[in-house]
Tab-separated table of C-alpha atoms and ligand atoms in Angstrom:
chain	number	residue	atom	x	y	z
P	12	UNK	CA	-18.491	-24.555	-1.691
P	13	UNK	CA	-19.859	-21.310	-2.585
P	14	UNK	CA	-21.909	-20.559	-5.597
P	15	UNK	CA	-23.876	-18.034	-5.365
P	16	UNK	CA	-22.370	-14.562	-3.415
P	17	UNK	CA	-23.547	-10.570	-2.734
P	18	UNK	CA	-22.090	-7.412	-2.576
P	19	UNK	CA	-23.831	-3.860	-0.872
P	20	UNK	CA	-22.493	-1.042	-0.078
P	21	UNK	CA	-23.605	0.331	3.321
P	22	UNK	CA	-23.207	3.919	5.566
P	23	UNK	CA	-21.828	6.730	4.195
P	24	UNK	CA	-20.721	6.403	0.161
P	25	UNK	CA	-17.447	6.642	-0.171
P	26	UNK	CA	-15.627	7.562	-4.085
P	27	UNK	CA	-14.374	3.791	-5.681
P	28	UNK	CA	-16.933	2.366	-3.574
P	29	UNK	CA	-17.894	1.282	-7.242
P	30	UNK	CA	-14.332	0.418	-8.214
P	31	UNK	CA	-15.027	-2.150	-5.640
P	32	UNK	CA	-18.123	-3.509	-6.829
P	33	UNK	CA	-16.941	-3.869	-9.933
P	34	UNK	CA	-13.824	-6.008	-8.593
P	35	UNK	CA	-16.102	-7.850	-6.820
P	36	UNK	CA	-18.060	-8.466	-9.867
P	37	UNK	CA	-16.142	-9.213	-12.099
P	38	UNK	CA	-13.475	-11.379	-10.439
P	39	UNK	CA	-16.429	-13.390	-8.713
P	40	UNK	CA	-17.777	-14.280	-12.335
P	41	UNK	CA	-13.681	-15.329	-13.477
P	42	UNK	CA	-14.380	-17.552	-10.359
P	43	UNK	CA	-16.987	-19.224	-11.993
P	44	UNK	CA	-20.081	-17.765	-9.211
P	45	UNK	CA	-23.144	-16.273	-9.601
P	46	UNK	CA	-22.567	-12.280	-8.278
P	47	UNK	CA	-26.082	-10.821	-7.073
P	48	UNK	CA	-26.104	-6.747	-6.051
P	49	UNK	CA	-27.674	-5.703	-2.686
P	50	UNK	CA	-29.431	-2.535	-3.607
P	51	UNK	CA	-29.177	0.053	-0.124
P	52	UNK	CA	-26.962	-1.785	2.170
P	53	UNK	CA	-28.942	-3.935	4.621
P	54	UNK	CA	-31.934	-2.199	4.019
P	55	UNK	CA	-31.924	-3.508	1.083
P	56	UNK	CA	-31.222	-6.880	2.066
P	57	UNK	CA	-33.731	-6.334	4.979
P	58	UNK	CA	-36.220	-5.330	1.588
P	59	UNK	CA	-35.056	-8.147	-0.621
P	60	UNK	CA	-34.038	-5.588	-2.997
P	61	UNK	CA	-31.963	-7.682	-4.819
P	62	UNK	CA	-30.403	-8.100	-8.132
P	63	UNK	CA	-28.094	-10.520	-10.382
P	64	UNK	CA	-25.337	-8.724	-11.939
P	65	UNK	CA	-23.195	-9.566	-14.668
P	66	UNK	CA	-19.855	-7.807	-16.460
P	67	UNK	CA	-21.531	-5.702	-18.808
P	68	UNK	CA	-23.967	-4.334	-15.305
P	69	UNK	CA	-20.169	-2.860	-13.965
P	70	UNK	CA	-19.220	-0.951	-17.300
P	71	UNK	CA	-17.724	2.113	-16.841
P	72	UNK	CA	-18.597	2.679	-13.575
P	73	UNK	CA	-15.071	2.648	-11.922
P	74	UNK	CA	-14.732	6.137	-12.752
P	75	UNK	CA	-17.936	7.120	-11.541
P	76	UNK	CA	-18.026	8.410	-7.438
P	77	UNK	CA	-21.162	7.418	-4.961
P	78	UNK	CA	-22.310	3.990	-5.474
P	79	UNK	CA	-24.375	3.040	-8.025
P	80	UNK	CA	-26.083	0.156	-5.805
P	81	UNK	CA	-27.042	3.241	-3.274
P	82	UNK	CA	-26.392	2.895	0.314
P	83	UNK	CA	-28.143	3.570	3.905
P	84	UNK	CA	-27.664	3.408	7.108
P	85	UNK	CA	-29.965	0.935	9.506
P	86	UNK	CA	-29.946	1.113	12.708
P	87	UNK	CA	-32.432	-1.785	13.452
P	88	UNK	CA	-29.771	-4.135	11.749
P	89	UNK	CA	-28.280	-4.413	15.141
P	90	UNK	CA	-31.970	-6.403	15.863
P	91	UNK	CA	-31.770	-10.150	15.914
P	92	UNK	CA	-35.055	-10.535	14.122
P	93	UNK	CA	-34.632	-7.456	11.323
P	94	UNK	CA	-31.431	-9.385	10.694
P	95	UNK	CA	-33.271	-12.901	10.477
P	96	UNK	CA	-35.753	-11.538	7.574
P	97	UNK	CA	-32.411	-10.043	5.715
P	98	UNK	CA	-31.384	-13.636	5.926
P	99	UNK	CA	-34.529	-15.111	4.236
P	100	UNK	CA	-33.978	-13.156	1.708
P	101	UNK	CA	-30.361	-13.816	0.707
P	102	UNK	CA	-31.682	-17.603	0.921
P	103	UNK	CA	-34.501	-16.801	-1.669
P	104	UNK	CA	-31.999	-15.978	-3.748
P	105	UNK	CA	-29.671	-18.818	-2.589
P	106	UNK	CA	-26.855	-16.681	-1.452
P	107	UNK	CA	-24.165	-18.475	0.452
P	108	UNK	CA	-21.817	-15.045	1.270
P	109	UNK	CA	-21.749	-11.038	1.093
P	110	UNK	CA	-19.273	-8.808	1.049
P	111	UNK	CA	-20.190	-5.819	2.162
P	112	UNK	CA	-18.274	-1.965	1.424
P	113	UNK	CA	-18.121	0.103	4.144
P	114	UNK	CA	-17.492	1.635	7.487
P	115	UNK	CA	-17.234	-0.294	10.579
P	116	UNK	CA	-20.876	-0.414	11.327
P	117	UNK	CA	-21.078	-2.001	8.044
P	118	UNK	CA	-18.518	-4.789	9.805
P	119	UNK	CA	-20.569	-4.976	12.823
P	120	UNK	CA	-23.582	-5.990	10.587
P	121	UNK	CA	-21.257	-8.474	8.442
P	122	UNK	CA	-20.121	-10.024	11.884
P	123	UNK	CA	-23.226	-10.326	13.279
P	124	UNK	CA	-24.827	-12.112	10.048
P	125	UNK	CA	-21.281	-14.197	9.740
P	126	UNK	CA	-22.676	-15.689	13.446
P	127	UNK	CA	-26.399	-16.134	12.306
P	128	UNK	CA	-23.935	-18.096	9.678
P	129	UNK	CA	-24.145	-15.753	6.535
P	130	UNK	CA	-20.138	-15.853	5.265
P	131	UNK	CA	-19.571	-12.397	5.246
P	132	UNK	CA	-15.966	-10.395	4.586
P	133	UNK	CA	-15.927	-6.752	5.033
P	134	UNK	CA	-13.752	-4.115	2.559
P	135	UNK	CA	-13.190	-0.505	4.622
P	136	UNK	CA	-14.793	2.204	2.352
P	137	UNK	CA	-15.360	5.893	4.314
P	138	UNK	CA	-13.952	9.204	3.493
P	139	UNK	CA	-13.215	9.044	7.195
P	140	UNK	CA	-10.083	6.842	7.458
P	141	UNK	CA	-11.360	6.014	10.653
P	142	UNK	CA	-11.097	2.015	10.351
P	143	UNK	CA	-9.092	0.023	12.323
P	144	UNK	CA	-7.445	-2.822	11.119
P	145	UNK	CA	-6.344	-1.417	7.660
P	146	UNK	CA	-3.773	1.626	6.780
P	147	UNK	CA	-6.340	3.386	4.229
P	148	UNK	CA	-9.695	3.244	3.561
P	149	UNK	CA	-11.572	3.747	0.319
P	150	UNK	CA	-12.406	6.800	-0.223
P	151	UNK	CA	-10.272	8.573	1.949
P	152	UNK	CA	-7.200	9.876	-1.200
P	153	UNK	CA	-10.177	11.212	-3.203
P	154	UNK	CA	-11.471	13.364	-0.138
P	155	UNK	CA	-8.244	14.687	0.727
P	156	UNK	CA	-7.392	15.783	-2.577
P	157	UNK	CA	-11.096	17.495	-3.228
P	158	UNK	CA	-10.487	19.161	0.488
P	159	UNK	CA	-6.403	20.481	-0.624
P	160	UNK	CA	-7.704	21.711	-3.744
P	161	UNK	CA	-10.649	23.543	-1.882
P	162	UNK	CA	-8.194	24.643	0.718
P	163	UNK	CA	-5.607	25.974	-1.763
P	164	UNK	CA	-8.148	28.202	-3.472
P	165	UNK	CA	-9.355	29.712	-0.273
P	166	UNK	CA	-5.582	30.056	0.547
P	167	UNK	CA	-5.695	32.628	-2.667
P	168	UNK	CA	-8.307	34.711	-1.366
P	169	UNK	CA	-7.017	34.687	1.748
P	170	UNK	CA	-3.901	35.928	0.723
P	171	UNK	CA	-5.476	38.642	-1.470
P	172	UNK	CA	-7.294	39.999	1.474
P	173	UNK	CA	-5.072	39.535	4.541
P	174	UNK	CA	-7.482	36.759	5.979
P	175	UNK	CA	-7.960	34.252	8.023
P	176	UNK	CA	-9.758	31.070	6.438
P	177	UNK	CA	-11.138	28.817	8.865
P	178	UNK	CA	-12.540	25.724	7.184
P	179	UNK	CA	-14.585	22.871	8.351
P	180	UNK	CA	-14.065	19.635	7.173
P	181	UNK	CA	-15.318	16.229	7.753
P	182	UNK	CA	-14.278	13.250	10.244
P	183	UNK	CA	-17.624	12.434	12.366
P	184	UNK	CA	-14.926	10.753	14.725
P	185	UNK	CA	-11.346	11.296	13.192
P	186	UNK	CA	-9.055	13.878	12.399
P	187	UNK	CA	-7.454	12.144	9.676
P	188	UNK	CA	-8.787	14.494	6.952
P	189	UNK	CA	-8.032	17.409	9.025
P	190	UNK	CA	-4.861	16.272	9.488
P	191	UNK	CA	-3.427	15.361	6.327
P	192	UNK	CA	-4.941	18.290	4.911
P	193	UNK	CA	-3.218	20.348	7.171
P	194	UNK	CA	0.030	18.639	6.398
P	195	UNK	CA	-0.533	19.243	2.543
P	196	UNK	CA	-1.644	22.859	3.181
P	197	UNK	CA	0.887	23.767	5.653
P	198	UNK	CA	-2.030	24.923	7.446
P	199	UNK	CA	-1.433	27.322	10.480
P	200	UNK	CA	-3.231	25.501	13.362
P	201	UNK	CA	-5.166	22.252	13.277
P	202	UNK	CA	-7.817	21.298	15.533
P	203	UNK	CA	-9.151	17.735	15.798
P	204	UNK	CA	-10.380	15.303	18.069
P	205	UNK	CA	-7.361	13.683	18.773
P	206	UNK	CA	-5.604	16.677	18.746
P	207	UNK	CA	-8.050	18.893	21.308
P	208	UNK	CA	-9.357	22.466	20.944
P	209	UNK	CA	-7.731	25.034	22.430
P	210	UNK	CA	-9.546	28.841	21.303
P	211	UNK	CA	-7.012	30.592	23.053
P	212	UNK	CA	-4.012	28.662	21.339
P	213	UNK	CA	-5.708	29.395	18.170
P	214	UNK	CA	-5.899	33.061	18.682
P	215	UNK	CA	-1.914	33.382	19.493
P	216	UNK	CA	-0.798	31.250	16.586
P	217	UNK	CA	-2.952	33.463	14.515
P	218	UNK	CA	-1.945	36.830	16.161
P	219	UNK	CA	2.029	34.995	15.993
P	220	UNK	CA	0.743	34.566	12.000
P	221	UNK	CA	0.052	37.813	11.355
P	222	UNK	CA	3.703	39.474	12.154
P	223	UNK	CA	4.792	37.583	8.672
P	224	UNK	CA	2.229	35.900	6.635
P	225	UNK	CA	-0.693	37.754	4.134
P	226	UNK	CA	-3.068	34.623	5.404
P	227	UNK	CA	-3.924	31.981	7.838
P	228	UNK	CA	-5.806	28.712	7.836
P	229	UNK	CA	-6.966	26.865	10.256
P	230	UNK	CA	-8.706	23.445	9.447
P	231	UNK	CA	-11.088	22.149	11.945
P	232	UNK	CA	-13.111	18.942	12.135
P	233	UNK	CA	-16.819	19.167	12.158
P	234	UNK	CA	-18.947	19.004	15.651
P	235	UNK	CA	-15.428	20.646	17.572
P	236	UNK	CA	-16.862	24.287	17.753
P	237	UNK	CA	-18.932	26.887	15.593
P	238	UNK	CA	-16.661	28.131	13.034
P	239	UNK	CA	-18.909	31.426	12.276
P	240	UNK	CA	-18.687	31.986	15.599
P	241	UNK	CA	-14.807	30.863	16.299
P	242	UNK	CA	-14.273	33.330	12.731
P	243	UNK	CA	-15.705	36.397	14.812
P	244	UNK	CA	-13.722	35.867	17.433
P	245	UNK	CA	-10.379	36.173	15.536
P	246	UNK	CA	-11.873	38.824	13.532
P	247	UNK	CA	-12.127	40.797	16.847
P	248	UNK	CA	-9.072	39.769	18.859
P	249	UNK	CA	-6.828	39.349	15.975
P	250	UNK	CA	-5.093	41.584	13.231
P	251	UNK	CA	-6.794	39.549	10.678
P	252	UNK	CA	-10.637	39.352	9.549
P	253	UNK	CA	-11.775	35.881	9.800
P	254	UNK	CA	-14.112	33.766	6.865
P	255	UNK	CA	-15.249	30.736	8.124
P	256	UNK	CA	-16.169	27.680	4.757
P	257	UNK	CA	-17.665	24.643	5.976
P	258	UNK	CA	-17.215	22.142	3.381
P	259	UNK	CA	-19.557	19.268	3.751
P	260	UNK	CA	-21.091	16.673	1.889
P	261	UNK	CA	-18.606	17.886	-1.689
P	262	UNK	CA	-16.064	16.050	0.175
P	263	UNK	CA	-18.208	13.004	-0.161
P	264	UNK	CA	-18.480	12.960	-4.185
P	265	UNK	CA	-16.580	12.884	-6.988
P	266	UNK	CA	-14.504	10.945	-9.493
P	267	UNK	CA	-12.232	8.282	-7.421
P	268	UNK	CA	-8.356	9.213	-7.585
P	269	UNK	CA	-6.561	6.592	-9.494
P	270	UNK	CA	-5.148	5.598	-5.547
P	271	UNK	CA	-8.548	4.839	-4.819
P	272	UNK	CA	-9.419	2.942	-7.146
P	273	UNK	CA	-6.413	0.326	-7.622
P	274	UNK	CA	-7.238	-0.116	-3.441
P	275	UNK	CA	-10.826	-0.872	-4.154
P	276	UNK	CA	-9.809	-3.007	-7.214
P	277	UNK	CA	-7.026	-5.024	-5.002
P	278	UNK	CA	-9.356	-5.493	-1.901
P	279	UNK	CA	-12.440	-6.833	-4.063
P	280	UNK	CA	-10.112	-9.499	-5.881
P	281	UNK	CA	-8.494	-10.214	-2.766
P	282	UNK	CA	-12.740	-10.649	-0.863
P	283	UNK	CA	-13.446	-13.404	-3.650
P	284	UNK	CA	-10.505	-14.857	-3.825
P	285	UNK	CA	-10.681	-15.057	0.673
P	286	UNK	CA	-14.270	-16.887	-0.155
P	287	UNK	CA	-13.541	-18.889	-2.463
P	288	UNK	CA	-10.451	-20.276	-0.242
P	289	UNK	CA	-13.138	-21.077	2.153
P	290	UNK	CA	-12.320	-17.503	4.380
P	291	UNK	CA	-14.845	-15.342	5.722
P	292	UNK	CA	-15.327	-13.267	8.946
P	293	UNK	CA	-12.611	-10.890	7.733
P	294	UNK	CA	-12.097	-7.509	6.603
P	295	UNK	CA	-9.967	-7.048	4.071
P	296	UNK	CA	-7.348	-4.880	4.700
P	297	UNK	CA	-4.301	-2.242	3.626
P	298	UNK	CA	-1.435	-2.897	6.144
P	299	UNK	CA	1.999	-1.900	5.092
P	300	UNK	CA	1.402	-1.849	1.836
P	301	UNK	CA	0.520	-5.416	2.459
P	302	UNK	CA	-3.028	-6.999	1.799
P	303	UNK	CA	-3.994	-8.139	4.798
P	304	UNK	CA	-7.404	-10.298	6.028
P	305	UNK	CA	-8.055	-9.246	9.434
P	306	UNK	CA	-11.110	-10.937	11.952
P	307	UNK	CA	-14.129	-8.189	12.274
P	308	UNK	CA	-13.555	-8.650	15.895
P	309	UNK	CA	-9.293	-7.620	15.630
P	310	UNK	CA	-10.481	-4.920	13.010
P	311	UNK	CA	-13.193	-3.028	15.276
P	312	UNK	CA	-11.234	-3.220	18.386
P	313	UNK	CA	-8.051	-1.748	16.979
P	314	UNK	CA	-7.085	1.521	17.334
P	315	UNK	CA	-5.611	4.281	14.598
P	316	UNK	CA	-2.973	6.385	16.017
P	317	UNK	CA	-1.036	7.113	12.891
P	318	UNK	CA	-3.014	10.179	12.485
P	319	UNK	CA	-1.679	11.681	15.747
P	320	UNK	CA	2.060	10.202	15.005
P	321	UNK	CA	2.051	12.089	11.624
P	322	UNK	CA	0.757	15.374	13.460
P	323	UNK	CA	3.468	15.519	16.065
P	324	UNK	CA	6.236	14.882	13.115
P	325	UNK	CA	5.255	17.677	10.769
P	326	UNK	CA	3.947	20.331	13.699
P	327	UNK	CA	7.367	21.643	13.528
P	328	UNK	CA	7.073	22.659	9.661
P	329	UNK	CA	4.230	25.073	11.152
C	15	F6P	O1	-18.649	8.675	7.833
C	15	F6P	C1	-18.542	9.513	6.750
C	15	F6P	C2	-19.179	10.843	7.030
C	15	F6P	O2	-19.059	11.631	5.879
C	15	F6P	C3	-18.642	11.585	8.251
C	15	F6P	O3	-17.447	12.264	7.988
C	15	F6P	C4	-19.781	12.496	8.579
C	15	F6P	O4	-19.790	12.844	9.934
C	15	F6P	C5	-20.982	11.638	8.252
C	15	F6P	O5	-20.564	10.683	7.297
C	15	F6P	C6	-22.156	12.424	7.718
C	15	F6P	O6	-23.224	11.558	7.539
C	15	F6P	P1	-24.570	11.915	6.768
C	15	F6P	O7	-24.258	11.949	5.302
C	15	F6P	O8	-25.495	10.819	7.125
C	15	F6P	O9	-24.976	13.274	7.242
């Protein structure tokens, strides 16, 4: 029986990261445990930075983006031995189980402490939507609506000037920002990893643009191509001028959308509920609408291809 349980937050923050702290907090308590915070992910841990936390520490914080417990990433978790001190130090403190917030490095930490015996359950919180395993992440509904309404204002000036805006968004390894944001947008061309980049494809749907529209934009995931140097290009071989807006970490902060944070509130409950039924090794998960406990090892070996799926269906609305 458990008595005694952590929560961190780990990797890039992600907005109702603390929505899912709190859950985790507060429903752990109702459950009768002690509910200890994990201050920067598994540094932390690695640190013994380590707190109790009580009700009154998670007041009004699920409005509040970032993550008030502060996060890292730590490379060296992947080491046997870095992971072994972490573990001393959650026994210090007599804690029997973590669950950690995050991307899937986060899970491959979790795992690998769940088999040094640490009961660990995973919730997916990145802007990225890049997790498999789960529908949505956390995060991911508060990103896409900071990157439409950034889009939609560019969209303005664009118009205005008889431009093309080409803007840069985030997805390290996903286009599902770019993608949904192009959907929203009704964005002219959108170039992702999944979806390739092709320069000279770009340059005819703008130049095919031009014949009607006042403005065209053309969202692009980050680390696909220079976008100063892509917006020269279809300043000189097009009819419009070019601006080029790369977006960056904004898309990271912020207020969680109400979407966010009744997912982060559903998957904590659901993590303490999974550990007090005696469940662990899992990620918690949004399948179908469904809550869902998937095995780290099902959840980092499955594949997202939604993103693509809802690309080819509304390409035809471009
Ligand atoms: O994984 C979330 C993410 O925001 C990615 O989209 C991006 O590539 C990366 O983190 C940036 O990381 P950092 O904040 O460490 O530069």
């Amino acid at each position: 029986m458990i008595r005694k349980i952590g929560v961190l937050t780990s990797g890039g923050d992600a907005p109702g990261m603390n929505a899912a702290i709190r859950a985790v907090v507060r429903s752990g308590i109702q459950h009768g445990l002690e509910v200890y915070g994990i201050y920067d992910g598994y540094k932390g841990m690695y640190e013994g930075k380590i707190e109790r936390l009580f009700r009154k520490s998670v007041s009004d914080k699920i409005r509040l983006g970032g993550t008030f417990l502060g996060t890292a990433r730590l490379p060296e978790f992947a080491n046997e031995e870095i992971r072994a001190v972490a573990i001393e130090n959650l026994h210090e403190y007599g804690i029997d189980a973590v669950v950690t917030i995050g991307g899937d490095g986060t899970y491959h930490g979790a795992w690998a402490l769940e088999r040094m015996g640490i009961k660990c359950i995973g919730l997916p919180g990145t802007i990225d939507n890049d997790i498999g395993g789960t529908d949505f992440t956390i995060g991911f509904d508060t990103a896409l609506t900071t990157v439409v309404e950034a889009v939609d204002k560019l969209r303005d000036t664009s118009s205005s000037h008889r431009r093309c805006s080409i803007i840069e968004v985030m997805g390290r390894n996903c286009g599902a920002i770019a993608i949904w944001t192009g959907i929203s947008v009704g964005a002219e061309y959108v170039a992702c990893r999944e979806i390739g980049y092709n320069e000279e494809d770009i340059i005819q749907t703008i130049r095919d643009a031009s014949k009607t529209k006042r403005h065209a934009i053309v969202i692009i995931t980050e680390n696909l191509t220079n976008v100063e140097k892509l917006a020269e290009t279809i300043t000189t071989s097009t009819p419009f001028e070019a601006r080029a807006t790369v977006l960056g970490h904004v898309q990271r902060g912020g207020s969680p959308t109400p979407r966010d944070r009744v997912l982060a509130a559903t998957l904590g409950v659901r993590a303490v509920e999974e550990l007090v039924n005696g469940n662990s090794g899992v990620a918690i998960c949004e399948v179908n609408n469904q809550i869902v406990a998937v095995p780290f090892e099902t959840a980092l070996k499955s594949k997202k291809d939604q993103v693509f799926e809802k690309y080819e269906t509304f390409k035809v609305l471009w």
